[in-house]
Amino acid sequence: MDNSVTMEKIVSLAKRRGFVFQSSEIYGGQAGAWDYGPMGVELKNRISRFWWKEMTQLHDDIVGLDAAILMHPKVWEASGHVENFTDPLVDCKKCKQRFRADQIDPAKLAKKECPECGGELTDTRKFNLMFKTNIGPVDDGTGLIYLRPETAQGIYVNYKNIIQSNRMKIPFGIAQVGKAFRNEIVTKNFIFRTCEFEQMEMQFFVHPGEDVKWFDYWREQRWAYYEKLGIRMNKLRWHQHGPDELAHYAKDAYDIEYEFPMGFKELEGVHNRTNFDLTRHQQFSGKDLQYIDQENGNERYIPYIIETSAGLTRQLLMALCDAYEDQKVADKGTDDDWRTVLHFHPTLAPITIAVLPLMKKDGLAELAQDIRSELKEEFATDYDQGGAIGRRYRRQDEVGTPFCVTVDYQTKEDNTVTLRFRDSMEQIRVHRSELEPTVKKAIKDYKRV
Ligand code: GAP
């Protein structure tokens, strides 16, 4: 068996086990959009909660926000998105495919030659990535409104509200998780680049002279986050943006890249956005957005902003790719020699403990259900009584369940169960009353080998 990790394997497992489905599949699918199934939504929520805890609970100087997706259209003029948030686009006159000009071989682009069919390409034109829609009953252009292409602007326009309502003092940050929309021209590689996705962004407001110091600090913090998340650190690297890659608002920017099956690709960005956004919002709104530092002689200034901007749905893809393994576990020359296992950190696993009665009969099912009820206040649990026990372990391995509890005839006698560990497949005998502390300790001490 080929044990490489490919995107085909990830897509297939994601569908088979209810992580990710194609949007509107029964109608042939909707490009650029995906639905998260029972396992996917659990995984997504866990990544989001992990990030939220890391950024807010563990940083005293960061508070949260949940701003609306629909914002005043002037926001996007001020932010520069109406003018600058564009991709260079070319169409093939023959096969009608559309490409991003910056992703075509420059020699072919210079000759206007289609990379797919060799046909003639159109001239390059700018294509704005923002989705437009209409608010109100009349669709005559007066109700033009955009679906936000980043969550960041919701934070900037609320920065004064938050200073006033929560008595925040610089330096401080605002964190937000939410949907963003981009009319992406190329949406391949599964959920890597989609038209509808989720971001986890944090904007940190600092004194103008201190931006470089905080930029370095946030680069360190964001790198450490992935280690805590249980990601293999040799799969990550930094990429600093060159002058021609920098977004219109950025003075300096680094991406953290992950080695996906299709190569190293951006996972999240740490950006020094200077005072660009707040200066522009002050200009366009006519409102004074200066910070008044009462502890320093009422010094007034527009803060600089250090942004950490991560894709939640992209982190979910990373979590799947990083966890996936086709592992040889026996040598009998049968299909059963192999198991597919997801080595999620237990904090991320959609199911923490699966409770499995060895048999349905003789009261074992009822006993197992009873144990499950006891555990479910503290853990995400599953119950499975169908098929051979080995098959049931494999099913749990495939969705990354770190612990299985098997209830057998001995349980009836002495109240002990078998606790099986996903990664090592080791099994130990534990008293029912010791299950909760034993699993909690194993989660705390977890290290992927
Ligand atoms: N506020 C800054 C900003 O939005 P970005 O580099 O355009 O910066 C940040 O996006 C992160 O959002 C990316 O690193 C990526 O993880 C995620 N992201 C961006 N576009 C995406 C898309 N079309 N599909 C999925 N994730 C996307």
Coordinates of C-alpha atoms and ligand atoms in Angstrom, one line a residue:
M1 CA 0.0 0.0 0.0
D2 CA 1.1 3.5 -0.8
N3 CA 1.4 5.4 2.5
S4 CA 2.0 8.9 1.1
V5 CA -0.4 11.7 2.1
T6 CA -2.2 13.0 -1.0
M7 CA -5.0 15.5 -1.4
E8 CA -7.1 12.8 -3.0
K9 CA -6.9 10.7 0.2
I10 CA -7.7 13.7 2.3
V11 CA -10.8 14.7 0.2
S12 CA -12.0 11.1 0.2
L13 CA -11.6 10.6 3.9
A14 CA -13.2 14.0 4.6
K15 CA -16.3 13.0 2.6
R16 CA -16.5 9.4 3.8
R17 CA -16.3 10.3 7.5
G18 CA -18.3 13.5 7.5
F19 CA -15.7 16.2 7.8
V20 CA -16.3 18.1 4.6
F21 CA -18.9 17.8 1.8
Q22 CA -19.1 19.6 -1.5
S23 CA -21.7 22.5 -1.3
S24 CA -25.0 21.7 -3.1
E25 CA -23.7 18.4 -4.2
I26 CA -27.0 17.0 -5.4
Y27 CA -27.1 19.9 -7.9
G28 CA -23.6 19.2 -9.2
G29 CA -21.8 21.2 -6.6
Q30 CA -21.1 24.9 -6.1
A31 CA -17.5 25.9 -6.8
G32 CA -15.6 27.7 -4.1
A33 CA -18.0 26.6 -1.3
W34 CA -17.9 23.6 1.1
D35 CA -20.1 22.2 3.9
Y36 CA -18.7 21.0 7.2
G37 CA -20.3 17.7 8.3
P38 CA -20.7 16.4 11.9
M39 CA -16.9 15.7 12.3
G40 CA -15.9 18.8 10.4
V41 CA -18.0 21.2 12.4
E42 CA -16.6 19.7 15.7
L43 CA -13.0 20.0 14.4
K44 CA -13.6 23.6 13.2
N45 CA -15.1 24.6 16.5
R46 CA -12.2 23.1 18.4
I47 CA -9.6 24.9 16.3
S48 CA -11.6 28.2 16.7
R49 CA -11.9 27.7 20.5
F50 CA -8.2 26.8 20.8
W51 CA -7.2 30.0 18.9
W52 CA -9.7 32.1 20.9
K53 CA -8.3 30.8 24.3
E54 CA -4.8 31.4 23.1
M55 CA -5.5 34.9 22.0
T56 CA -7.9 36.2 24.6
Q57 CA -7.8 34.1 27.8
L58 CA -4.0 33.8 27.7
H59 CA -3.4 37.4 26.7
D60 CA -4.7 39.8 29.3
D61 CA -4.5 42.7 26.9
I62 CA -6.8 41.2 24.2
V63 CA -10.6 41.4 24.0
G64 CA -13.0 39.9 21.6
L65 CA -15.5 41.2 19.0
D66 CA -18.1 39.8 16.7
A67 CA -18.8 42.5 14.0
A68 CA -21.3 42.2 11.2
I69 CA -20.4 40.8 7.8
L70 CA -22.3 43.6 6.1
M71 CA -20.6 47.0 6.6
H72 CA -21.1 50.5 5.3
P73 CA -19.7 50.5 1.7
K74 CA -17.5 53.4 2.5
V75 CA -15.5 51.1 4.8
W76 CA -14.2 49.4 1.7
E77 CA -13.3 52.6 -0.1
A78 CA -11.4 53.8 3.0
S79 CA -9.6 50.4 3.4
G80 CA -8.4 50.5 -0.2
H81 CA -10.2 47.3 -1.2
V82 CA -12.4 49.0 -3.8
E83 CA -9.4 50.3 -5.6
N84 CA -6.7 47.7 -4.8
F85 CA -8.2 44.3 -3.8
T86 CA -7.8 42.9 -7.3
D87 CA -6.2 40.0 -9.1
P88 CA -4.8 40.2 -12.6
L89 CA -7.1 38.1 -14.8
V90 CA -6.9 36.6 -18.3
D91 CA -9.3 34.5 -20.2
C92 CA -8.6 32.0 -23.0
K93 CA -10.6 32.8 -26.1
K94 CA -10.5 29.2 -27.2
C95 CA -11.2 27.0 -24.1
K96 CA -12.9 29.8 -22.2
Q97 CA -10.9 29.0 -19.0
R98 CA -10.0 31.9 -16.7
F99 CA -6.6 32.2 -15.1
R100 CA -4.7 34.5 -12.7
A101 CA -2.1 36.1 -14.8
D102 CA 0.4 36.0 -12.0
Q103 CA 0.1 32.2 -11.8
I104 CA 0.9 31.6 -15.5
D105 CA 4.4 30.9 -16.8
P106 CA 5.6 34.4 -17.7
A107 CA 6.9 33.2 -21.1
K108 CA 3.4 31.9 -22.0
L109 CA 1.8 35.1 -20.7
A110 CA 4.1 37.2 -22.8
K111 CA 3.1 35.2 -25.9
K112 CA -0.6 35.3 -24.7
E113 CA -0.7 31.5 -24.9
C114 CA -3.2 29.5 -22.8
P115 CA -1.4 27.2 -20.4
E116 CA -4.2 24.6 -20.9
C117 CA -5.0 24.4 -24.6
G118 CA -2.5 26.8 -26.3
G119 CA -5.3 29.1 -27.4
E120 CA -5.0 32.9 -27.4
L121 CA -5.4 34.7 -24.1
T122 CA -7.1 38.1 -23.6
D123 CA -5.2 41.1 -22.3
T124 CA -4.7 41.1 -18.6
R125 CA -7.3 43.1 -16.7
K126 CA -7.9 43.8 -13.0
F127 CA -10.6 41.9 -11.3
N128 CA -11.9 43.0 -7.9
L129 CA -12.3 40.1 -5.5
M130 CA -15.1 41.6 -3.4
F131 CA -18.6 40.1 -3.8
K132 CA -21.2 42.8 -4.3
T133 CA -24.9 42.5 -3.4
N134 CA -27.8 44.9 -2.9
I135 CA -29.5 45.9 0.3
G136 CA -33.1 47.2 0.3
P137 CA -36.0 46.5 -1.9
V138 CA -34.8 48.3 -5.1
D139 CA -32.0 46.8 -7.1
D140 CA -30.9 49.9 -8.9
G141 CA -27.3 50.2 -7.6
T142 CA -28.2 52.6 -4.7
G143 CA -28.1 49.8 -2.2
L144 CA -24.7 48.5 -3.2
I145 CA -23.1 46.6 -0.3
Y146 CA -20.2 44.2 -0.1
L147 CA -19.7 40.9 1.6
R148 CA -16.6 41.5 3.8
P149 CA -13.4 40.1 2.3
E150 CA -11.6 40.2 5.7
T151 CA -12.8 40.5 9.2
A152 CA -10.1 43.1 10.1
Q153 CA -12.1 46.2 9.1
G154 CA -14.9 45.3 11.6
I155 CA -12.3 45.6 14.3
Y156 CA -10.9 49.0 13.0
V157 CA -14.3 50.7 12.9
N158 CA -15.0 49.5 16.5
Y159 CA -11.6 50.4 17.9
K160 CA -12.9 53.6 19.6
N161 CA -16.0 51.9 21.0
I162 CA -13.9 49.2 22.6
I163 CA -11.4 51.7 24.1
Q164 CA -14.4 53.6 25.6
S165 CA -16.5 50.6 26.7
N166 CA -13.7 48.5 28.1
R167 CA -11.2 51.2 29.2
M168 CA -8.5 49.6 27.0
K169 CA -5.0 51.2 27.0
I170 CA -2.4 50.9 24.3
P171 CA -0.9 48.4 23.7
F172 CA -4.0 46.2 23.4
G173 CA -5.6 43.8 20.9
I174 CA -9.0 42.9 19.5
A175 CA -9.7 39.3 18.3
Q176 CA -12.4 38.1 16.0
V177 CA -13.4 34.9 14.3
G178 CA -15.8 35.1 11.4
K179 CA -16.8 34.5 7.8
A180 CA -15.1 36.3 4.9
F181 CA -15.9 36.2 1.2
R182 CA -13.7 36.5 -1.9
N183 CA -14.6 36.0 -5.5
E184 CA -11.5 33.8 -6.1
I185 CA -10.8 33.0 -9.7
V186 CA -8.9 29.8 -8.9
T187 CA -10.4 27.6 -6.2
K188 CA -8.6 24.3 -6.4
N189 CA -7.0 22.2 -3.7
F190 CA -10.2 21.4 -1.9
I191 CA -10.8 23.9 1.0
F192 CA -7.4 25.6 0.7
R193 CA -8.7 28.6 -1.3
T194 CA -12.5 29.1 -1.4
C195 CA -14.9 31.9 -2.0
E196 CA -16.5 31.6 1.4
F197 CA -14.2 30.9 4.3
E198 CA -13.5 31.8 7.9
Q199 CA -10.8 33.9 9.4
M200 CA -9.3 34.2 12.9
E201 CA -7.8 37.7 13.1
M202 CA -6.3 39.8 15.9
Q203 CA -5.4 43.4 15.5
F204 CA -2.9 44.7 18.1
F205 CA -2.8 48.5 18.6
V206 CA 0.6 50.0 19.5
H207 CA 2.5 53.3 19.8
P208 CA 4.0 54.2 16.4
G209 CA 7.6 53.8 17.7
E210 CA 6.9 50.3 19.1
D211 CA 5.6 48.6 16.0
V212 CA 8.8 46.7 15.2
K213 CA 9.1 45.3 18.7
W214 CA 5.5 44.1 18.7
F215 CA 5.7 42.7 15.2
D216 CA 8.6 40.5 16.4
Y217 CA 6.7 39.6 19.5
W218 CA 3.6 38.5 17.5
R219 CA 5.7 36.5 15.1
E220 CA 7.1 34.5 18.0
Q221 CA 3.7 34.0 19.6
R222 CA 2.1 32.8 16.4
W223 CA 4.9 30.3 15.8
A224 CA 4.6 28.9 19.3
Y225 CA 0.8 28.5 18.8
Y226 CA 1.3 25.7 16.2
E227 CA 3.6 23.8 18.5
K228 CA 0.8 23.9 21.2
L229 CA -1.7 22.8 18.6
G230 CA 0.4 19.6 18.1
I231 CA 1.5 20.4 14.5
R232 CA 4.8 18.9 13.3
M233 CA 7.0 21.9 13.4
N234 CA 9.3 20.6 10.6
K235 CA 6.3 21.1 8.3
L236 CA 6.2 24.9 8.9
R237 CA 8.4 27.7 7.7
W238 CA 8.4 31.5 7.5
H239 CA 8.2 33.4 4.3
Q240 CA 8.8 37.2 4.3
H241 CA 6.9 39.2 1.7
G242 CA 9.1 40.9 -0.9
P243 CA 8.3 44.4 -2.0
D244 CA 6.1 43.2 -4.9
E245 CA 4.1 40.9 -2.6
L246 CA 3.3 43.4 0.1
A247 CA -0.4 44.2 0.4
H248 CA -1.3 47.9 -0.1
Y249 CA -1.5 48.5 3.6
A250 CA 1.6 46.6 4.8
K251 CA 5.1 47.9 5.8
D252 CA 6.3 44.4 6.6
A253 CA 4.7 41.0 6.4
Y254 CA 5.6 37.4 7.1
D255 CA 3.6 34.3 6.3
I256 CA 3.7 31.1 8.2
E257 CA 3.6 28.4 5.5
Y258 CA 2.7 24.7 6.0
E259 CA 3.9 21.9 3.7
F260 CA 0.5 20.7 2.3
P261 CA 0.5 17.7 -0.1
M262 CA 0.7 20.3 -2.9
G263 CA 3.8 22.0 -1.4
F264 CA 4.5 24.8 1.0
K265 CA 1.6 27.3 1.1
E266 CA 0.5 30.2 3.2
L267 CA -1.3 29.4 6.5
E268 CA -1.4 32.7 8.1
G269 CA 0.1 36.2 7.9
V270 CA 1.6 38.5 10.5
H271 CA 1.4 42.1 9.1
N272 CA 2.6 45.5 10.2
R273 CA -0.3 47.5 8.8
T274 CA 1.2 50.8 10.2
N275 CA -1.5 53.5 10.8
F276 CA -2.8 53.1 7.3
D277 CA -6.3 51.7 8.1
L278 CA -7.1 54.1 11.0
T279 CA -5.8 57.1 9.1
R280 CA -7.9 56.3 6.2
H281 CA -11.0 55.6 8.3
Q282 CA -10.5 59.0 10.1
Q283 CA -10.3 60.7 6.7
F284 CA -13.3 59.0 5.2
S285 CA -15.6 59.1 8.2
G286 CA -14.6 62.5 9.5
K287 CA -14.3 61.1 13.0
D288 CA -11.3 61.6 15.2
L289 CA -9.7 58.2 15.6
Q290 CA -6.6 59.4 17.5
Y291 CA -5.7 57.7 20.7
I292 CA -5.3 60.0 23.7
D293 CA -2.7 58.7 26.1
Q294 CA -3.8 60.2 29.4
E295 CA -0.8 58.7 31.3
N296 CA 1.6 60.5 29.0
G297 CA 0.5 64.1 29.0
N298 CA -2.5 63.4 26.7
E299 CA -0.2 62.5 23.8
R300 CA -2.4 62.1 20.7
Y301 CA -1.6 59.7 17.9
I302 CA -3.1 57.2 15.5
P303 CA -1.9 53.8 16.6
Y304 CA 0.0 51.4 14.5
I305 CA -1.5 48.0 14.0
I306 CA 0.1 44.6 14.1
E307 CA -2.2 42.0 12.6
T308 CA -2.2 38.3 12.9
S309 CA -4.5 36.8 10.3
A310 CA -5.2 33.1 10.1
G311 CA -7.6 31.1 8.0
L312 CA -9.8 28.9 10.2
T313 CA -10.9 26.7 7.3
R314 CA -7.3 26.5 6.1
Q315 CA -6.1 25.5 9.5
L316 CA -8.7 22.7 9.4
L317 CA -7.1 21.5 6.1
M318 CA -3.7 21.7 7.8
A319 CA -5.0 19.7 10.8
L320 CA -6.3 17.0 8.5
C321 CA -3.2 16.8 6.4
D322 CA -0.9 16.9 9.4
A323 CA -2.8 14.2 11.3
Y324 CA -3.3 11.8 8.4
E325 CA -1.3 8.5 8.3
D326 CA -1.8 5.2 6.5
Q327 CA 0.0 3.0 9.0
K328 CA 1.2 -0.6 8.7
V329 CA 0.2 -2.3 12.0
A330 CA 0.5 -6.0 11.1
D331 CA 2.2 -8.3 8.5
K332 CA -0.4 -10.8 7.6
G333 CA -0.5 -9.9 3.9
T334 CA -4.1 -8.7 4.1
D335 CA -5.9 -5.3 4.0
D336 CA -6.2 -5.4 7.7
D337 CA -2.4 -4.9 8.0
W338 CA -3.1 -1.2 7.5
R339 CA -5.0 1.4 9.3
T340 CA -5.8 5.0 8.4
V341 CA -5.4 7.1 11.5
L342 CA -5.7 10.8 12.3
H343 CA -3.2 11.8 14.9
F344 CA -5.1 14.9 16.1
H345 CA -4.0 16.5 19.3
P346 CA -6.7 15.2 21.7
T347 CA -7.9 18.8 22.2
L348 CA -8.8 19.0 18.5
A349 CA -10.3 15.5 18.0
P350 CA -14.0 15.7 17.2
I351 CA -14.7 12.7 19.5
T352 CA -12.5 12.4 22.7
I353 CA -13.7 9.0 23.9
A354 CA -15.6 6.2 22.2
V355 CA -17.4 3.7 24.4
L356 CA -17.7 0.2 22.9
P357 CA -19.4 -2.8 24.5
L358 CA -17.6 -6.0 23.5
M359 CA -21.0 -7.6 22.9
K360 CA -24.5 -6.2 22.6
K361 CA -26.0 -8.9 24.8
D362 CA -25.7 -9.9 28.5
G363 CA -26.2 -6.3 29.7
L364 CA -22.9 -5.1 28.3
A365 CA -24.6 -2.5 26.0
E366 CA -26.6 -1.1 28.9
L367 CA -23.4 -0.9 31.0
A368 CA -21.5 0.8 28.2
Q369 CA -24.3 3.3 27.8
D370 CA -24.2 4.0 31.5
I371 CA -20.4 4.6 31.4
R372 CA -20.9 6.9 28.4
S373 CA -23.5 9.0 30.2
E374 CA -21.0 9.4 33.0
L375 CA -18.3 10.6 30.7
K376 CA -20.3 12.9 28.5
E377 CA -20.5 15.8 30.9
E378 CA -16.7 16.2 30.6
F379 CA -15.8 14.8 27.2
A380 CA -17.2 14.5 23.6
T381 CA -18.2 10.9 23.4
D382 CA -19.4 8.4 20.9
Y383 CA -21.0 5.0 21.3
D384 CA -20.6 2.2 18.8
Q385 CA -21.8 -1.4 19.2
G386 CA -21.8 -2.5 15.6
G387 CA -19.4 -5.1 14.2
A388 CA -16.2 -6.7 15.4
I389 CA -14.2 -4.7 18.0
G390 CA -11.2 -4.4 15.7
R391 CA -13.3 -2.8 13.0
R392 CA -14.8 -0.4 15.5
Y393 CA -11.3 0.6 16.7
R394 CA -10.4 1.3 13.1
R395 CA -13.5 3.4 12.5
Q396 CA -12.5 5.6 15.5
D397 CA -8.9 5.7 14.3
E398 CA -10.1 7.1 11.0
V399 CA -11.8 10.1 12.7
G400 CA -8.9 10.6 15.2
T401 CA -10.6 9.5 18.4
P402 CA -7.7 9.4 20.9
F403 CA -9.3 7.1 23.5
C404 CA -11.6 4.0 23.2
V405 CA -13.2 2.4 26.3
T406 CA -14.2 -1.2 25.9
V407 CA -16.7 -2.7 28.2
D408 CA -16.5 -6.5 28.6
Y409 CA -17.6 -9.3 30.9
Q410 CA -14.9 -8.5 33.4
T411 CA -16.4 -5.0 33.7
K412 CA -19.5 -6.6 35.1
E413 CA -17.5 -8.3 37.8
D414 CA -14.9 -5.7 38.9
N415 CA -16.0 -2.4 37.3
T416 CA -12.8 -2.1 35.2
V417 CA -12.7 -1.3 31.5
T418 CA -10.1 -1.4 28.7
L419 CA -8.7 2.0 27.8
R420 CA -7.1 2.0 24.3
F421 CA -4.8 4.7 23.2
R422 CA -5.1 5.6 19.5
D423 CA -1.5 6.4 18.6
S424 CA 0.3 3.5 20.3
M425 CA -2.7 1.1 20.3
E426 CA -1.7 0.3 23.8
Q427 CA -4.5 -1.0 26.1
I428 CA -4.6 -0.7 29.8
R429 CA -7.1 -1.8 32.4
V430 CA -8.6 1.0 34.4
H431 CA -11.2 1.2 37.1
R432 CA -14.4 2.9 35.9
S433 CA -14.0 5.6 38.6
E434 CA -10.4 6.3 37.4
L435 CA -11.4 6.9 33.7
E436 CA -12.0 10.6 33.9
P437 CA -8.7 11.5 35.7
T438 CA -6.7 9.1 33.6
V439 CA -8.0 10.5 30.3
K440 CA -7.5 14.1 31.5
K441 CA -3.9 13.4 32.4
A442 CA -3.3 11.7 29.1
I443 CA -4.7 14.8 27.3
K444 CA -2.5 17.1 29.3
D445 CA 0.7 15.0 28.7
Y446 CA -0.1 14.2 25.1
K447 CA 2.9 14.3 22.7
R448 CA 2.8 13.0 19.2
V449 CA 5.5 10.5 18.6
Ligands
GAP1 N1 -6.7 40.9 7.1 C1 -5.6 40.4 6.3 C2 -5.9 39.3 5.4 O1 -7.1 39.1 5.2 P1 -4.8 37.6 3.8 O2 -3.4 37.1 3.7 O3 -5.5 38.0 2.6 O4 -4.8 38.7 4.9 C3 -5.3 35.9 5.8 O5 -5.7 36.4 4.5 C4 -5.5 34.4 5.9 O6 -6.9 34.1 5.5 C5 -4.7 33.6 4.9 O7 -3.4 33.4 5.4 C6 -5.5 32.4 4.7 O8 -5.2 31.5 5.8 C7 -6.9 32.9 4.8 N2 -7.5 33.0 3.5 C8 -7.3 34.1 2.7 N3 -8.0 33.9 1.5 C9 -8.6 32.7 1.6 C10 -9.4 31.9 0.8 N4 -9.8 32.4 -0.4 N5 -9.8 30.7 1.2 C11 -9.5 30.2 2.4 N6 -8.7 30.9 3.2 C12 -8.3 32.1 2.9

